[in-house]
PDB file of C-alpha atoms in Angstrom:
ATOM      1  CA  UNK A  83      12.511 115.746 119.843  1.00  0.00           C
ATOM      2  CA  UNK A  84      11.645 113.108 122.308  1.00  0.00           C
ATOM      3  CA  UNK A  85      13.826 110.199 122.884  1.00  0.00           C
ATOM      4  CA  UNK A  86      13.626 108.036 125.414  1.00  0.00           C
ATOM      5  CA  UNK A  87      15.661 105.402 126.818  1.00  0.00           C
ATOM      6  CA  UNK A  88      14.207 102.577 125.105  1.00  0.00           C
ATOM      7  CA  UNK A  89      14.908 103.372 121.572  1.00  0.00           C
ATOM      8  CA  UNK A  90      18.727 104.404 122.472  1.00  0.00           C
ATOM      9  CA  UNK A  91      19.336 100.648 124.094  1.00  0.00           C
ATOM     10  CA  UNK A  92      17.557  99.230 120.718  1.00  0.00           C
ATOM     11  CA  UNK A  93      20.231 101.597 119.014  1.00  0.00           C
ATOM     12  CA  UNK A  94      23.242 100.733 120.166  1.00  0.00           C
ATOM     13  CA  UNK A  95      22.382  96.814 120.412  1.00  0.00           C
ATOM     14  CA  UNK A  96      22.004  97.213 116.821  1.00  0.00           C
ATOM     15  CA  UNK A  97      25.189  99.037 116.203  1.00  0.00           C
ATOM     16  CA  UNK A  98      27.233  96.511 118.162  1.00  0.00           C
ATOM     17  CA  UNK A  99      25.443  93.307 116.413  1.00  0.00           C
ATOM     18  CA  UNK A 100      26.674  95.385 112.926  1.00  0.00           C
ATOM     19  CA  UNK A 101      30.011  95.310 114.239  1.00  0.00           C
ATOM     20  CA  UNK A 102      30.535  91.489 115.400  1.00  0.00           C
ATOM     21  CA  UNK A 103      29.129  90.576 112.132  1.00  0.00           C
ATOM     22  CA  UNK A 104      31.458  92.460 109.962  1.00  0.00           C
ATOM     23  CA  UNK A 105      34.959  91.803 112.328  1.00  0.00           C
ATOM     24  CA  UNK A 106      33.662  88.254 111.931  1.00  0.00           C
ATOM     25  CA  UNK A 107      32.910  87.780 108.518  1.00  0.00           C
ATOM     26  CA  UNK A 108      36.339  89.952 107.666  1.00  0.00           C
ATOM     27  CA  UNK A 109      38.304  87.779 109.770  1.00  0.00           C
ATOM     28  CA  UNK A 110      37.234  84.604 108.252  1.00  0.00           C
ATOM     29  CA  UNK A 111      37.926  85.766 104.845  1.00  0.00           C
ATOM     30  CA  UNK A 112      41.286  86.468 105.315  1.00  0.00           C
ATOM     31  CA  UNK A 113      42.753  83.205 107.967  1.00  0.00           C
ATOM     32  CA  UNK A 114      40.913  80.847 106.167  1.00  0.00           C
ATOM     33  CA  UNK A 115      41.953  80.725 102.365  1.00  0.00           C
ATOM     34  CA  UNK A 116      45.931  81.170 103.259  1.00  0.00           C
ATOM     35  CA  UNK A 117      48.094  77.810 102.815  1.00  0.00           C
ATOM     36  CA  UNK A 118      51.913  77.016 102.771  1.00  0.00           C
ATOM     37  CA  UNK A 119      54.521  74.739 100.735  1.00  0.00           C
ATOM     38  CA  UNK A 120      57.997  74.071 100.638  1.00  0.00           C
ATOM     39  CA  UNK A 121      59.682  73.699  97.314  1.00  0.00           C
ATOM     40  CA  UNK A 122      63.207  72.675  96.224  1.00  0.00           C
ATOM     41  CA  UNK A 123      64.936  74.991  94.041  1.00  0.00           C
ATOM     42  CA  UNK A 124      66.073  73.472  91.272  1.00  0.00           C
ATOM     43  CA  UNK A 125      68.897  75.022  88.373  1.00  0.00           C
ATOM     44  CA  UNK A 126      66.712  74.226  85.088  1.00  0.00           C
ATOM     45  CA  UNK A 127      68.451  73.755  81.884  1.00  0.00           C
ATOM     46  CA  UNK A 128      66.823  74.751  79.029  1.00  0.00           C
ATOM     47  CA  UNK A 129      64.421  72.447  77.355  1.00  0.00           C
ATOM     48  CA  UNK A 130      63.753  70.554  80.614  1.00  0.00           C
ATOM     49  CA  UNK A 131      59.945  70.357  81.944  1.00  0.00           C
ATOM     50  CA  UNK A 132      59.489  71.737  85.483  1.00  0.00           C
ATOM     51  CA  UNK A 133      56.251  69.649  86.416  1.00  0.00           C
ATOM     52  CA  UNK A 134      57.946  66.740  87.021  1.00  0.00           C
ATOM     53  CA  UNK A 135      59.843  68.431  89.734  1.00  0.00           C
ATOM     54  CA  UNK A 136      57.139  71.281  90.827  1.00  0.00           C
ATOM     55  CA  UNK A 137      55.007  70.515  93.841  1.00  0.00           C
ATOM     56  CA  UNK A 138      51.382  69.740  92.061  1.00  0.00           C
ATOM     57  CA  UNK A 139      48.067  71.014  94.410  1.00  0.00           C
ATOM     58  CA  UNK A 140      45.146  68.962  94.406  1.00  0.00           C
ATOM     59  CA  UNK A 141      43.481  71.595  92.035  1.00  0.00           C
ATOM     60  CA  UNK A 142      45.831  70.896  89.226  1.00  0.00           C
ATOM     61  CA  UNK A 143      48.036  74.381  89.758  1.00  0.00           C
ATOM     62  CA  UNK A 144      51.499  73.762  90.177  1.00  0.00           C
ATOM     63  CA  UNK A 145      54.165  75.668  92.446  1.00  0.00           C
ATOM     64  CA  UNK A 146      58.368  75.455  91.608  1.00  0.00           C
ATOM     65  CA  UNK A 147      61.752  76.880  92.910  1.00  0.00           C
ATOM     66  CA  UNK A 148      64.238  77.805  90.382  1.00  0.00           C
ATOM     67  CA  UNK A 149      67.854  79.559  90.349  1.00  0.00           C
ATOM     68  CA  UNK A 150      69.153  81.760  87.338  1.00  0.00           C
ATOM     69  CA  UNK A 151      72.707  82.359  87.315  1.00  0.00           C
ATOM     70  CA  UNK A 152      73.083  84.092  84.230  1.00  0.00           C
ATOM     71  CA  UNK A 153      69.767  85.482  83.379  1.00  0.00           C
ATOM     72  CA  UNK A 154      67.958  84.569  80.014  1.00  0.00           C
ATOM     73  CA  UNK A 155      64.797  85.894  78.466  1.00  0.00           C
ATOM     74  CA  UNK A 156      62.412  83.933  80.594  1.00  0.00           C
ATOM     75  CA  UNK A 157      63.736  85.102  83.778  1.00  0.00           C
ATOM     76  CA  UNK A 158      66.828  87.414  85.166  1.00  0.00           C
ATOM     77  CA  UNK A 159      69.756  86.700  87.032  1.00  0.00           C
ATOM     78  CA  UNK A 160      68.275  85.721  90.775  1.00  0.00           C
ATOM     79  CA  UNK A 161      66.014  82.664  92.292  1.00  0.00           C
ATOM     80  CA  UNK A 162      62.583  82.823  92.556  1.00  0.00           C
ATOM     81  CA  UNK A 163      59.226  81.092  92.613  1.00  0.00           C
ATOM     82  CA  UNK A 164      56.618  80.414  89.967  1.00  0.00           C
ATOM     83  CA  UNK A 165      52.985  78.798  89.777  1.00  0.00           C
ATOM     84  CA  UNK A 166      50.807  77.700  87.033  1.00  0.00           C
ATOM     85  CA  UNK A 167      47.929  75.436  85.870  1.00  0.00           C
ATOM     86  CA  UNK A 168      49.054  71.690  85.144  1.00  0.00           C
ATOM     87  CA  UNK A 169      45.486  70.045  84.719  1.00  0.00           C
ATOM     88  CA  UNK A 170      45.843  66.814  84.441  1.00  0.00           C
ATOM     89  CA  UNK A 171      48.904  67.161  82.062  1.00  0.00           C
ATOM     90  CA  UNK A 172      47.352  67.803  79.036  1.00  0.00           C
ATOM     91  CA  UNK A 173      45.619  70.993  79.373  1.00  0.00           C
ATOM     92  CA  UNK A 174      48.165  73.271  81.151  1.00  0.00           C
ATOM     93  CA  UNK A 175      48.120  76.773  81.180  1.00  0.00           C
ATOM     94  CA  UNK A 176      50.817  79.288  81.438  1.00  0.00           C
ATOM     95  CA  UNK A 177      48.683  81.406  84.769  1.00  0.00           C
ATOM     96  CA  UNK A 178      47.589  79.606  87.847  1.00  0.00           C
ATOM     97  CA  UNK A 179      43.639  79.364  87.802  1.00  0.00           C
ATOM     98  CA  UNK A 180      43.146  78.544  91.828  1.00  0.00           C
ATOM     99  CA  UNK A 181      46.196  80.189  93.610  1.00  0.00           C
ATOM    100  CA  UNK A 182      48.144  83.101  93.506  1.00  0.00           C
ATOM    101  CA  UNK A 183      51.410  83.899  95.558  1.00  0.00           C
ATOM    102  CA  UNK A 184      51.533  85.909  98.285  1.00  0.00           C
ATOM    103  CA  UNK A 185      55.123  85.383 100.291  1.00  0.00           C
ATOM    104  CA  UNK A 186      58.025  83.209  99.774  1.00  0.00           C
ATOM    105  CA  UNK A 187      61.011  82.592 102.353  1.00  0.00           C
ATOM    106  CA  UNK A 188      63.901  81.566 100.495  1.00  0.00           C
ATOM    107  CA  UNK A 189      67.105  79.695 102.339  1.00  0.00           C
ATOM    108  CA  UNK A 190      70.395  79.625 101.242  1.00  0.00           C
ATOM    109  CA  UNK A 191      73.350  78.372 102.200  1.00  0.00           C
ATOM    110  CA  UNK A 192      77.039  78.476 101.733  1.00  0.00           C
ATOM    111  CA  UNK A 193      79.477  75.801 101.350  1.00  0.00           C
ATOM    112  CA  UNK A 194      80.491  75.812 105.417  1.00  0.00           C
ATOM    113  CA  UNK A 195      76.992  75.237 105.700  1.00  0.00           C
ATOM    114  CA  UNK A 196      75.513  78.266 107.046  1.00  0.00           C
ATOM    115  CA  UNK A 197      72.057  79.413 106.452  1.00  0.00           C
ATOM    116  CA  UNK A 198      70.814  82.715 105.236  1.00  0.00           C
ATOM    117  CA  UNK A 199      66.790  83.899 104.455  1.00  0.00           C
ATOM    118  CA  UNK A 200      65.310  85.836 103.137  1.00  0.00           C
ATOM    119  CA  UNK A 201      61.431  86.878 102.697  1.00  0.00           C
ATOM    120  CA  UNK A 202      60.104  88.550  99.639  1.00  0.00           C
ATOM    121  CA  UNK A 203      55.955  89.578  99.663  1.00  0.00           C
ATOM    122  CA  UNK A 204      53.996  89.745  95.946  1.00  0.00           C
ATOM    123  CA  UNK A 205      50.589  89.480  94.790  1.00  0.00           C
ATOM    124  CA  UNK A 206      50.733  87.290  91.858  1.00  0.00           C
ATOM    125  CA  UNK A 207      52.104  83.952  90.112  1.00  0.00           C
ATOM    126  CA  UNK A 208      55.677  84.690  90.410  1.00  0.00           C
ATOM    127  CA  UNK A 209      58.176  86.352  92.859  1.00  0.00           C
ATOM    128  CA  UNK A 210      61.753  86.447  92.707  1.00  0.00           C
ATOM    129  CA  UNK A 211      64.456  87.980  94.698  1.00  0.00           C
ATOM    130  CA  UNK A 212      68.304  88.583  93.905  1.00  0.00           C
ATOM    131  CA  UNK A 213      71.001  85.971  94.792  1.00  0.00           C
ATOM    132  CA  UNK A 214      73.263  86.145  97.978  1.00  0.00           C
ATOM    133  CA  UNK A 215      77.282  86.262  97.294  1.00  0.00           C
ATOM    134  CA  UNK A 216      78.425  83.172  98.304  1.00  0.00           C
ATOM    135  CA  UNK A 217      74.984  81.116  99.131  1.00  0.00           C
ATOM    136  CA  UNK A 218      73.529  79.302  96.923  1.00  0.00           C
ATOM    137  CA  UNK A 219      69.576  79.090  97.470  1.00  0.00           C
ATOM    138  CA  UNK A 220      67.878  75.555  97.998  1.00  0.00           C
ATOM    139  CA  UNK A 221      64.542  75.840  99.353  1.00  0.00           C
ATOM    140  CA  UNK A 222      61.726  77.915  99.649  1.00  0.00           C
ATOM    141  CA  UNK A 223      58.327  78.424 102.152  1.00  0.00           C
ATOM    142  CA  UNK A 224      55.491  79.796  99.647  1.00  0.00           C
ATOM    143  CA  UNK A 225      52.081  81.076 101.124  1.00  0.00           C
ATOM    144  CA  UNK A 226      49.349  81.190  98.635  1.00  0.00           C
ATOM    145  CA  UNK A 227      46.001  82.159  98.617  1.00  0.00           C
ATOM    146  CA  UNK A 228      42.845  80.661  96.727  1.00  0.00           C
ATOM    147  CA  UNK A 229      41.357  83.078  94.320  1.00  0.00           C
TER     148      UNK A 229
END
């Protein structure tokens, strides 16, 4: 078999264009669709519509905090963070259609005012993490991606 020189510079100029293009395209994909919001977390009663206290995205999906002391059959005992499709108020939807969660960092603090977080990763529309003795949580960073 005869190579010669030429053909193995043609070779690996190829290989290395192959490369840029996919470290490119694969960093791209994953800086670019990532965004962030802070949310108050709010203690809902029962029969009382989140929206008007959620954080609405331009696309009509909606992002809230909430706290559960006691645990009931929507959620248990714990705080955590939910998402789902608004619309224009009167087509909502129970699932998110442009975003789905990806980290929240949740604060709390106690009554001397100190400050406590803590960061819990998911893949979906909620994500919830336990309660802190003596801290009560109030806000919470979310990072969502577009899907």
């Amino acid at each position: 078999m005869n190579v010669n020189r030429k053909h193995i510079i043609i070779l690996l100029i190829l290989i290395g264009a192959v490369i840029l293009i996919c470290a490119a395209s694969a960093k791209d994909v994953s800086a670019a669709k990532t965004s962030k919001v802070t949310v108050k977390i709010h203690n809902f009663k029962p029969g009382v519509l989140w929206a008007p206290k959620a954080k609405i995205l331009k696309n009509g999906d909606a992002i809230a905090g909430y706290v559960e002391y006691n645990g009931n059959m929507q959620f248990g005992k714990g705080t955590g963070v939910t998402a789902w499709y608004v619309g224009n108020g009167n087509n909502g939807d129970i699932e998110p259609h442009h975003i789905k969660l990806v980290k929240v960092k949740f604060f709390f603090k106690n009554k001397k005012g100190h400050v406590k977080t803590k960061t819990v990763k998911g893949n979906s529309a909620h994500i919830s993490t336990k309660l802190i003795k003596g801290y009560n949580p109030y806000k919470a960073t979310v990072w969502y991606t577009s899907i």
